[in-house]
Tab-separated table of C-alpha atoms in Angstrom:
chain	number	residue	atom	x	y	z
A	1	UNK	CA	0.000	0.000	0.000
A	2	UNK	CA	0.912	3.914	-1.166
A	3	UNK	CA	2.992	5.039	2.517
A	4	UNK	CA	0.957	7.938	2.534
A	5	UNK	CA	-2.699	6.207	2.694
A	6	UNK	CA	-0.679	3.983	5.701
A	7	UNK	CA	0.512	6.547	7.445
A	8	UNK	CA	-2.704	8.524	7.091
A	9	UNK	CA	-4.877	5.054	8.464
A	10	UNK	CA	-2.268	5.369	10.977
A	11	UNK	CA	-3.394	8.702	12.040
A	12	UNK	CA	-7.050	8.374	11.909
A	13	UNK	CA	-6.971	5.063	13.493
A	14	UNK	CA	-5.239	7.254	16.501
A	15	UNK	CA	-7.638	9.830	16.014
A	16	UNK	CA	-10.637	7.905	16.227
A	17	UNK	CA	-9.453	5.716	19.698
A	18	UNK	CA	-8.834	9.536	21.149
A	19	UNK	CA	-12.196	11.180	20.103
A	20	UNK	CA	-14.155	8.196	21.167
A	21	UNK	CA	-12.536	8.006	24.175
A	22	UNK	CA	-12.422	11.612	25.283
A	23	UNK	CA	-16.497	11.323	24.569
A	24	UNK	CA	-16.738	9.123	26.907
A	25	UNK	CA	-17.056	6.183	24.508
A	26	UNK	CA	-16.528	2.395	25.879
A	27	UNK	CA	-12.453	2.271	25.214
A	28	UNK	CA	-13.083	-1.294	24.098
A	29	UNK	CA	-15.142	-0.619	21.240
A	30	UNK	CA	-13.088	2.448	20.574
A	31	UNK	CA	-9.466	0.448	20.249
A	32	UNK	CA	-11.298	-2.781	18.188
A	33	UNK	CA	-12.734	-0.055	15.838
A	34	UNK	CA	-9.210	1.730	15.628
A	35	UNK	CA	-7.685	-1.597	15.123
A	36	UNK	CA	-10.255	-2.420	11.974
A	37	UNK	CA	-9.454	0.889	10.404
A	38	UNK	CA	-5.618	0.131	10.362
A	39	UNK	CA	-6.739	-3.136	9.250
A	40	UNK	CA	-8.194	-1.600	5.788
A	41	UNK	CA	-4.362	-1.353	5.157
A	42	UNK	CA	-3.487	-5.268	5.105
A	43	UNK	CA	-7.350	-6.458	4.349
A	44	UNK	CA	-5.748	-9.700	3.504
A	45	UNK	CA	-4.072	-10.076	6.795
A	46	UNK	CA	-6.777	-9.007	9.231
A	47	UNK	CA	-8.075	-12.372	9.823
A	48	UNK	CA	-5.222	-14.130	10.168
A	49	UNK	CA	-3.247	-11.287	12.875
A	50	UNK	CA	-7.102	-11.630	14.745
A	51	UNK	CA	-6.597	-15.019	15.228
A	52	UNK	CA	-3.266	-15.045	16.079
A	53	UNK	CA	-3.937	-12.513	18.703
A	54	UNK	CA	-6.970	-14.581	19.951
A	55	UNK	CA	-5.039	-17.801	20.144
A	56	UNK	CA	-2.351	-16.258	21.565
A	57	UNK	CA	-1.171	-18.130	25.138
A	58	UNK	CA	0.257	-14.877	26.441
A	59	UNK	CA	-2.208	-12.549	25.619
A	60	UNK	CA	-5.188	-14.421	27.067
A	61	UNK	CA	-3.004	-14.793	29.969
A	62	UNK	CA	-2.524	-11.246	29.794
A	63	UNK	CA	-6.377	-10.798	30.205
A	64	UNK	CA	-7.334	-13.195	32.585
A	65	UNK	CA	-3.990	-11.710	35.052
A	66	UNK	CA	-5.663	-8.015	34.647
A	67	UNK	CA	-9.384	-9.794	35.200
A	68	UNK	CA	-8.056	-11.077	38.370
A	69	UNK	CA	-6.195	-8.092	39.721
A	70	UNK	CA	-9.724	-6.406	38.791
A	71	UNK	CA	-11.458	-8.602	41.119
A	72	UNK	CA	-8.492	-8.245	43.668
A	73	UNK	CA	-8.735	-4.266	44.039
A	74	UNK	CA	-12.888	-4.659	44.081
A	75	UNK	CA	-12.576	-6.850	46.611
A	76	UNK	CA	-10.032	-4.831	48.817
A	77	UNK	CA	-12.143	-1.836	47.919
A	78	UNK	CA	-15.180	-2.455	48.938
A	79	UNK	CA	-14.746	-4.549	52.247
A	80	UNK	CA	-13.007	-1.831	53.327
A	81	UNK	CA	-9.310	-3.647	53.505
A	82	UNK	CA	-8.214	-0.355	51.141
A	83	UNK	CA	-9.278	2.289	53.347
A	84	UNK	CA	-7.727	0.326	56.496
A	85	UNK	CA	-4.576	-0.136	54.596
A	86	UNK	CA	-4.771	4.256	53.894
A	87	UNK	CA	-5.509	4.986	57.617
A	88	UNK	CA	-2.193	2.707	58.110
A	89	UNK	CA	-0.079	4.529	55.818
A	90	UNK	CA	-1.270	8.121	57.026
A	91	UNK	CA	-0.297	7.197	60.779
A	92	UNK	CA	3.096	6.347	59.114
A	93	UNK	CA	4.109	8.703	56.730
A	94	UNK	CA	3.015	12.261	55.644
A	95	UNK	CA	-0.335	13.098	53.547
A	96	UNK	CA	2.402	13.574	50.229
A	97	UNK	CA	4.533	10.272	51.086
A	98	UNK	CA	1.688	8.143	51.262
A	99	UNK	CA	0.255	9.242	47.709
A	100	UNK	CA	3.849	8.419	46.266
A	101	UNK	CA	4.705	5.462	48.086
A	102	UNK	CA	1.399	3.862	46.987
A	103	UNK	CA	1.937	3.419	43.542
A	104	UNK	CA	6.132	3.445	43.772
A	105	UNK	CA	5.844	0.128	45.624
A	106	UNK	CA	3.042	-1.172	43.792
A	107	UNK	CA	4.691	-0.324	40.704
A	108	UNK	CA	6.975	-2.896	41.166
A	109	UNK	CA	4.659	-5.621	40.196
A	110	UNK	CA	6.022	-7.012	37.024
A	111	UNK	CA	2.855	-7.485	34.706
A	112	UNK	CA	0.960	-4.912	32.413
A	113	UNK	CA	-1.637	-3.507	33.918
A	114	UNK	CA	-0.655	-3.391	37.507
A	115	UNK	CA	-1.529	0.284	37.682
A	116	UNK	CA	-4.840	-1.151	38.688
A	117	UNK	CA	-4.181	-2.557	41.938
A	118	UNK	CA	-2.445	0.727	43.210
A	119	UNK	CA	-5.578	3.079	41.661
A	120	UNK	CA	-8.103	2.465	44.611
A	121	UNK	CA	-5.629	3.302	46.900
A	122	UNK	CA	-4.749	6.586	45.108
A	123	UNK	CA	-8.285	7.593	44.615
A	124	UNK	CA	-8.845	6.933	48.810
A	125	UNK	CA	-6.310	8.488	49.138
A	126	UNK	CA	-6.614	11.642	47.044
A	127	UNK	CA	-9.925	12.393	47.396
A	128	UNK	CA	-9.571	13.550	50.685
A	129	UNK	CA	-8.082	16.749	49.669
A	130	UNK	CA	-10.235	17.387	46.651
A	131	UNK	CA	-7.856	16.076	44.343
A	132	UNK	CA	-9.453	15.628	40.233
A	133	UNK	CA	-9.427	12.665	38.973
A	134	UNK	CA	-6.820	13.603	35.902
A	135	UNK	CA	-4.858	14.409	38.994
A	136	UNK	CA	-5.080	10.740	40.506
A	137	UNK	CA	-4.604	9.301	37.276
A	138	UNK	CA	-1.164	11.492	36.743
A	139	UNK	CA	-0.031	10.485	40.256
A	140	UNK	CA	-1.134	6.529	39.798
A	141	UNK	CA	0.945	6.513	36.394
A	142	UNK	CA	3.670	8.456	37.030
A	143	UNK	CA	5.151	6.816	40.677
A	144	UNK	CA	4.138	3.171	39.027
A	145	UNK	CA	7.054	3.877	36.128
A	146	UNK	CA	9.545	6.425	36.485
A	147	UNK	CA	11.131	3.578	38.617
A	148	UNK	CA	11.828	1.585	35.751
A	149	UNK	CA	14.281	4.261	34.695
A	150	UNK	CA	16.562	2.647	36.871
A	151	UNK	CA	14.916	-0.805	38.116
A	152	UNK	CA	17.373	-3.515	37.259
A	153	UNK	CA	15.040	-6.345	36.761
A	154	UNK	CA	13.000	-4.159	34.240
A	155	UNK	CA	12.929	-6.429	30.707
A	156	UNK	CA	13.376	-3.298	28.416
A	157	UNK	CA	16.785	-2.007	30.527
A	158	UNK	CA	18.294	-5.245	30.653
A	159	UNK	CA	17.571	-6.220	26.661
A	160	UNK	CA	19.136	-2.762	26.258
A	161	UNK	CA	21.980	-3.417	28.528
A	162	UNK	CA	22.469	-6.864	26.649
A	163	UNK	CA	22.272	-5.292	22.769
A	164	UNK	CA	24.562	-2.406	23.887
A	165	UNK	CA	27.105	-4.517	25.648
A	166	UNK	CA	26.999	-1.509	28.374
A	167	UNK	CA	26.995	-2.615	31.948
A	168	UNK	CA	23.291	-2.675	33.244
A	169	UNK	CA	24.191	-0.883	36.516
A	170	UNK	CA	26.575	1.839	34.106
A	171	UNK	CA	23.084	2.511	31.944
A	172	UNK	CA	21.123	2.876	35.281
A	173	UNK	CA	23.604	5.372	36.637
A	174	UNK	CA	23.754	7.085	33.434
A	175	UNK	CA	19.656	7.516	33.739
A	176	UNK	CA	19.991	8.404	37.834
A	177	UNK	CA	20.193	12.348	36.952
A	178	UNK	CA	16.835	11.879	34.871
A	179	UNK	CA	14.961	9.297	37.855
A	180	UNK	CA	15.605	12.458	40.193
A	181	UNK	CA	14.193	14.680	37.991
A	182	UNK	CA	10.827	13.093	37.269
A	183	UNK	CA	10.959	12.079	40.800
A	184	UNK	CA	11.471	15.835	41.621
A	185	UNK	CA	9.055	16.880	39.685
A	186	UNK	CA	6.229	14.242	40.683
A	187	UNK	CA	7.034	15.184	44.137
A	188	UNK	CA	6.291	19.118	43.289
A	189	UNK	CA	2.749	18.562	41.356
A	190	UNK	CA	1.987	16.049	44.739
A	191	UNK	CA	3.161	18.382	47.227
A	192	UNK	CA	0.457	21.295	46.329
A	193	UNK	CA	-2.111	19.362	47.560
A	194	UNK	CA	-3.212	20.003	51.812
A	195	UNK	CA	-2.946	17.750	54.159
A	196	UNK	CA	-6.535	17.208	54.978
A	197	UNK	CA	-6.949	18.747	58.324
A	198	UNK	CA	-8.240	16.198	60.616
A	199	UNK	CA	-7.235	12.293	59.589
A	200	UNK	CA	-9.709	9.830	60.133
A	201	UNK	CA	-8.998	7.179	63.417
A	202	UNK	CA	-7.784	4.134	62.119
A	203	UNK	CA	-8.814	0.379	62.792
A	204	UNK	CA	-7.477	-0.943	66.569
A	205	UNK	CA	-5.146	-3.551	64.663
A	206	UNK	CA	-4.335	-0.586	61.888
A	207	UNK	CA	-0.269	-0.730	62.360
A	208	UNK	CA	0.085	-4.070	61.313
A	209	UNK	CA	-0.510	-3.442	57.493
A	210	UNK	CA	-3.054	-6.003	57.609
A	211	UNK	CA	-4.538	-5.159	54.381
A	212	UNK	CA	-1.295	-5.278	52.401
A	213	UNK	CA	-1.504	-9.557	53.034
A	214	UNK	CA	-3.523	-10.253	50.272
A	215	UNK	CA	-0.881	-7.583	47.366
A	216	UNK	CA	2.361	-8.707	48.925
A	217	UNK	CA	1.552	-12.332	48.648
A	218	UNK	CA	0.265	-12.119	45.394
A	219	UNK	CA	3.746	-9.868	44.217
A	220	UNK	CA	6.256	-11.972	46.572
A	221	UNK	CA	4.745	-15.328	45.350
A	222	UNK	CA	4.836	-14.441	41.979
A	223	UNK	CA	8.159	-13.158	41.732
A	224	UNK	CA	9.507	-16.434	43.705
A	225	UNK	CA	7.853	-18.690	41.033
A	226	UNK	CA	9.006	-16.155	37.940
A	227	UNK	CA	12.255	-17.287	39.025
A	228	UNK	CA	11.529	-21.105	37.714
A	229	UNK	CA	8.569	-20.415	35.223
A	230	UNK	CA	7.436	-17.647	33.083
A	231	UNK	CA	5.968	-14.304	34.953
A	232	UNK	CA	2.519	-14.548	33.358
A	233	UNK	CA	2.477	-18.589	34.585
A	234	UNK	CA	3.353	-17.233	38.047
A	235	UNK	CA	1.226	-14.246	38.083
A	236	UNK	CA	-1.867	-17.259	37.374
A	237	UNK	CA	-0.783	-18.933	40.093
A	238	UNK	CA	-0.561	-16.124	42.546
A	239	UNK	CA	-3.459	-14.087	42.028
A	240	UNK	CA	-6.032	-16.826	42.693
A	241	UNK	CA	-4.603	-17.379	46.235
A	242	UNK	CA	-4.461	-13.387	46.832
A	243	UNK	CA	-7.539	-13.402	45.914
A	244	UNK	CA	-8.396	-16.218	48.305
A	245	UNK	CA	-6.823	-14.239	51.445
A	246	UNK	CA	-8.815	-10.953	50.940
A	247	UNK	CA	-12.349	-12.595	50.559
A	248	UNK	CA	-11.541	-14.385	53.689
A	249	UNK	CA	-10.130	-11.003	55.153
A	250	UNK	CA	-13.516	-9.763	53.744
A	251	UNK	CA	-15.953	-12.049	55.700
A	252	UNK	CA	-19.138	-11.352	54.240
A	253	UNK	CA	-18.848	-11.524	50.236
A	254	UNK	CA	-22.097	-10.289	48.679
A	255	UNK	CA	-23.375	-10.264	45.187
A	256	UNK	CA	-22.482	-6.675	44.567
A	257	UNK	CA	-18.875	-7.178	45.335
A	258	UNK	CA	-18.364	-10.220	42.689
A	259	UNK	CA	-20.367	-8.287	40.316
A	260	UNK	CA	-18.718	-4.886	40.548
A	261	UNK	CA	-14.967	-7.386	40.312
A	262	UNK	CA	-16.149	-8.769	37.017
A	263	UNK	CA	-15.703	-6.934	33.915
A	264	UNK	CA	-16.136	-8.512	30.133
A	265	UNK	CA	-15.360	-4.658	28.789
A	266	UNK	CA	-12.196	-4.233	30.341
A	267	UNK	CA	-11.343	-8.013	29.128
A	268	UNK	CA	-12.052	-6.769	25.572
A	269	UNK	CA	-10.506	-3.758	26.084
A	270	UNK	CA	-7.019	-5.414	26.845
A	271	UNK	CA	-7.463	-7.871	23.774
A	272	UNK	CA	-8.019	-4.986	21.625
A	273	UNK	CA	-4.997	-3.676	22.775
A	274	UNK	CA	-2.806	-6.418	21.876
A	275	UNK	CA	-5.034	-7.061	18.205
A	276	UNK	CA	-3.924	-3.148	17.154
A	277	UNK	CA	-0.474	-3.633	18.779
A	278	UNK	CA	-0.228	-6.348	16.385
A	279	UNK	CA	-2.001	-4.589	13.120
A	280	UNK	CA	0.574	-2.062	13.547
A	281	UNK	CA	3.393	-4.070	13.253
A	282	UNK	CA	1.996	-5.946	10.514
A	283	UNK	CA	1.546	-2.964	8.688
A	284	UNK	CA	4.705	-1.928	8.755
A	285	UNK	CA	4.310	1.429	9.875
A	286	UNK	CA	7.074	1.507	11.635
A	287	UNK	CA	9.845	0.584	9.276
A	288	UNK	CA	8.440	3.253	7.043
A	289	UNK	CA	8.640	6.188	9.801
A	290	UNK	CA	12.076	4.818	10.421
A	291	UNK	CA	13.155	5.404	7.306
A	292	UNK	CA	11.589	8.880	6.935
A	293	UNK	CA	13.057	9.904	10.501
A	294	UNK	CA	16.308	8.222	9.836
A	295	UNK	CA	17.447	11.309	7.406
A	296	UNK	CA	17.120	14.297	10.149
A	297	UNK	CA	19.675	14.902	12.677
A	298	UNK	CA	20.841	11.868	14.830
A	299	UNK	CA	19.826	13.585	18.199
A	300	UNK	CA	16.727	14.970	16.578
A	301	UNK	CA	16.171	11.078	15.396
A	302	UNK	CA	16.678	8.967	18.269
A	303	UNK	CA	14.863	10.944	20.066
A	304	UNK	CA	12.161	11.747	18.078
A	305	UNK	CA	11.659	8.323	16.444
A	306	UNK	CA	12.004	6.564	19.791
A	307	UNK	CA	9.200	8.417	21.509
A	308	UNK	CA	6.816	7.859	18.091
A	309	UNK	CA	7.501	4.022	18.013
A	310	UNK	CA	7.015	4.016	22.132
A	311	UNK	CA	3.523	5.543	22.174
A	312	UNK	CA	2.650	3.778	18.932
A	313	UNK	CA	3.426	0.105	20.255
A	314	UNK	CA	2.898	0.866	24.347
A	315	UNK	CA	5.285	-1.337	24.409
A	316	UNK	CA	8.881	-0.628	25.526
A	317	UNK	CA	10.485	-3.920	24.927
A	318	UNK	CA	9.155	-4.152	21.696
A	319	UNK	CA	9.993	-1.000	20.930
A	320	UNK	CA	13.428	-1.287	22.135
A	321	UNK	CA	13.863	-4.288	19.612
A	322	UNK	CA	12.875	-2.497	17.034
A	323	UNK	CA	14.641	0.706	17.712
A	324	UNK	CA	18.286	-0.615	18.361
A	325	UNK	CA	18.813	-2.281	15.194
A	326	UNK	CA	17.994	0.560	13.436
A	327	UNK	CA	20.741	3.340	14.982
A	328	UNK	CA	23.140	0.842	16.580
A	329	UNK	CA	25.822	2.240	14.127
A	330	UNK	CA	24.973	5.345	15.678
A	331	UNK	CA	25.241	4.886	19.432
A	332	UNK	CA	28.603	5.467	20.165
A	333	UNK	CA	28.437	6.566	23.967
A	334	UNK	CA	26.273	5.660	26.885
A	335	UNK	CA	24.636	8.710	26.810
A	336	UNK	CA	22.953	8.087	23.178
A	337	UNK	CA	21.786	4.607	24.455
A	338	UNK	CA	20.173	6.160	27.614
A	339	UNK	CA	18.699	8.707	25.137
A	340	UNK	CA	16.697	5.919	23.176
A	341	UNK	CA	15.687	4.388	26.568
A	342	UNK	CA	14.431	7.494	27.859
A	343	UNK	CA	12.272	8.762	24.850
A	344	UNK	CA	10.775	5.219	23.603
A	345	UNK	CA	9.937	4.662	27.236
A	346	UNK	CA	7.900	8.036	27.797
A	347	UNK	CA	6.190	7.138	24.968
A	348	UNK	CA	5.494	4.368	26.015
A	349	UNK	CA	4.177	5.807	29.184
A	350	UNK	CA	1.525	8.072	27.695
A	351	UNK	CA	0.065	6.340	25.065
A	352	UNK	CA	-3.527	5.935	25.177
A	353	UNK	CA	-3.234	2.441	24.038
A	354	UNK	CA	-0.629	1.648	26.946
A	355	UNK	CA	-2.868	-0.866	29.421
A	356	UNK	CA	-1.895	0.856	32.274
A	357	UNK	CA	-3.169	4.391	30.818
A	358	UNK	CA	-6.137	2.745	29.764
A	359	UNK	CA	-6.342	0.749	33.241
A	360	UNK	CA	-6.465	4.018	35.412
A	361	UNK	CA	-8.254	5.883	32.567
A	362	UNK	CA	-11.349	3.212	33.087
A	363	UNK	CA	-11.047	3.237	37.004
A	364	UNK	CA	-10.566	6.953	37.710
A	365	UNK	CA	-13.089	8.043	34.370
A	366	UNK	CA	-11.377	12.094	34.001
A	367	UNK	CA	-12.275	13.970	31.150
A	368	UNK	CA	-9.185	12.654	28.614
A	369	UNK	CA	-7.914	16.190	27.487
A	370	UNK	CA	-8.081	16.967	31.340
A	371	UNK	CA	-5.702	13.651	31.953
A	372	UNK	CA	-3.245	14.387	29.162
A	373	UNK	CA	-2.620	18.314	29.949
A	374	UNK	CA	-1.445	16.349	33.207
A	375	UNK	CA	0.568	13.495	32.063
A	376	UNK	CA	2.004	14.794	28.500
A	377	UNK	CA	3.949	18.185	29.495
A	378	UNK	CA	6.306	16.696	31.930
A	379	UNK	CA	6.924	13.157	30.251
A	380	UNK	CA	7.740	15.666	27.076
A	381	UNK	CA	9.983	17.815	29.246
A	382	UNK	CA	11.611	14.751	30.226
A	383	UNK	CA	12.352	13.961	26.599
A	384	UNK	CA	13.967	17.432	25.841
A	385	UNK	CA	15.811	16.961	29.084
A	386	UNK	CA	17.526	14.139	28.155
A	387	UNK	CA	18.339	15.253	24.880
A	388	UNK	CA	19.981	18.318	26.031
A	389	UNK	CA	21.595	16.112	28.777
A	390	UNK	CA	22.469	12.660	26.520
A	391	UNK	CA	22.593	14.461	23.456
A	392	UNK	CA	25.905	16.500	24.748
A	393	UNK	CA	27.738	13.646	27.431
């Protein structure tokens, strides 16, 4: 197909997942719909990528994993283990500390999607000061990933580490300077938020982090078992038994509590994801912005092309495969590989197709150009910042 008519399916496919979505559209009909209108650029292939998608064992793992932590956080929610678990936290730490340590140690659960379990914590959490919900969304997204700026067991930093043949722990103290700085600034959009005045009286047995059970043996289970079988096989195993511990924690499980834990949309939703995902690299769209982007200035290029091909596959280890191939003749210092990192990942990190976007987007429901003057400016700051700081080590 003409690269022009692609590239402009491309763009209306985007377009059309954004409008429906900032009308308050279901995201799951938006995202299958986006995905068909790509399609009308490989008609012959449509089928074939929807059944490869629908057949795939990782991707209906993928669902049933984001199903269950779904039902987890409903659970939690609304037997009251969540707000228990808040009061906790508040006796603990300060009003600001406990809306960033929430989703910063929750954001350590390896598997798409895990923005979800930290969200109903956030939204306790910040509603008590009057916070928006574009605002809880920001705060949910951005403590759950800047971490993996410098997390060594994140997949994308070590398959960079390993292409580059840079020392893991060299990249991660190359990308330090930029952790503080998103940290820094996360810290300053939390910190303008009061303190409510008076803190509600927590539960007699509230310093024992009861309500954290049912999360940290789902995460320290799983990450034991990733260690023999794959993390999606050990997420399946996990979740079920955390699930287990807070509906006994729970006590009296009514019908309203299993109904509001199941959702078919947000099982759709995630499939769609993966079926577009999948369209777009059959397409090819990406090999022919590569070669357009290829021909401006390298730091202008990696940077540029790395945050297009993060946002447009929400994926950073796929986009990390496809990105190093294409300028490793180019990266000649750490600072250039940090520099892909960096922009493919906050990409990555705002796209509305990412699950974790579209995870909080679905529990917190802002208005979407409300979210996005939020979460865009400083994720595109943090681009230009480590351009002017990568582009010049």
């Amino acid at each position: 197909m003409n690269e022009a008519i692609l590239l402009a399916l491309l763009i209306f496919s985007f377009g059309v997942i954004i409008a429906m979505v900032a009308s308050k559209k279901n995201f799951a009909v938006a995202i299958l719909l986006g995905s068909l209108i790509l399609g009308l650029a490989i008609t012959d292939q449509v089928a074939h990528v929807f059944m490869e998608t629908a057949t795939d064992a990782s991707v209906l793992s993928l669902i049933a994993i984001v199903l269950m932590i779904k039902f987890l956080a409903t659970v939690m929610q609304e037997s009251g283990q969540i707000k228990n678990l808040i009061l906790t936290l508040q006796k603990k730490l300060s009003y600001s500390g406990v809306l960033i340590a929430i989703p910063s140690i929750l954001g350590l659960l390896p598997v798409p999607g895990g923005a979800l379990m930290s969200a109903p914590l956030v939204h306790e959490q910040g509603e008590q000061s009057g916070m928006k919900k574009g605002e809880m969304m920001f705060i949910n997204l951005w403590y759950r990933h800047i971490w993996f700026l410098i997390f060594p067991l994140s997949p994308p930093l070590v398959l960079i580490a390993d292409l580059s043949g840079i020392n893991l722990f060299a990249i991660i103290a190359m990308q330090i300077p930029l952790f503080a700085l998103a940290f820094f600034v996360g810290y300053l959009f939390v910190r303008k938020f009061p303190a409510p005045q008076k803190k509600e009286e927590g539960p007699q047995d509230a310093g024992n982090l009861q309500g954290l059970i049912p999360i940290l043996l789902t995460v320290l289970l799983a990450t034991a078992l990733s260690l023999f079988i794959s993390t999606y096989t050990a997420f399946m195993i996990a979740l079920p038994l955390g699930i287990v511990v807070a509906l006994l924690y729970a006590g009296n499980v009514n019908k309203d509590m299993i109904t509001k834990g199941v959702s078919v949309s947000l099982g759709v939703a995630i499939f769609g994801i993966m079926f577009f995902k999948n369209i777009i690299f059959a397409s090819g769209v990406t090999d022919i912005l590569s070669s357009h982007l290829t021909n401006l200035p390298l730091i202008v290029t990696i940077t540029s092309l790395s945050f297009i091909i993060g946002f447009l596959t929400a994926h950073n280890l796929a986009a990390i495969g496809i990105l190093y191939p294409i300028f490793s003749p180019f990266l000649t210092t750490p600072g250039l590989v940090s520099l892909l990192y960096i922009s493919s990942f906050m990409g990555y990190l705002i796209s509305p197709i990412h699950p974790c976007v579209v995870l909080s987007y679905e529990y917190f429901r802002p208005g979407f150009l409300e979210s996005y003057k939020i979460l865009a400016p400083p994720a595109i700051a943090m681009v230009i910042s480590a351009a002017l700081i990568y582009g010049l080590w």
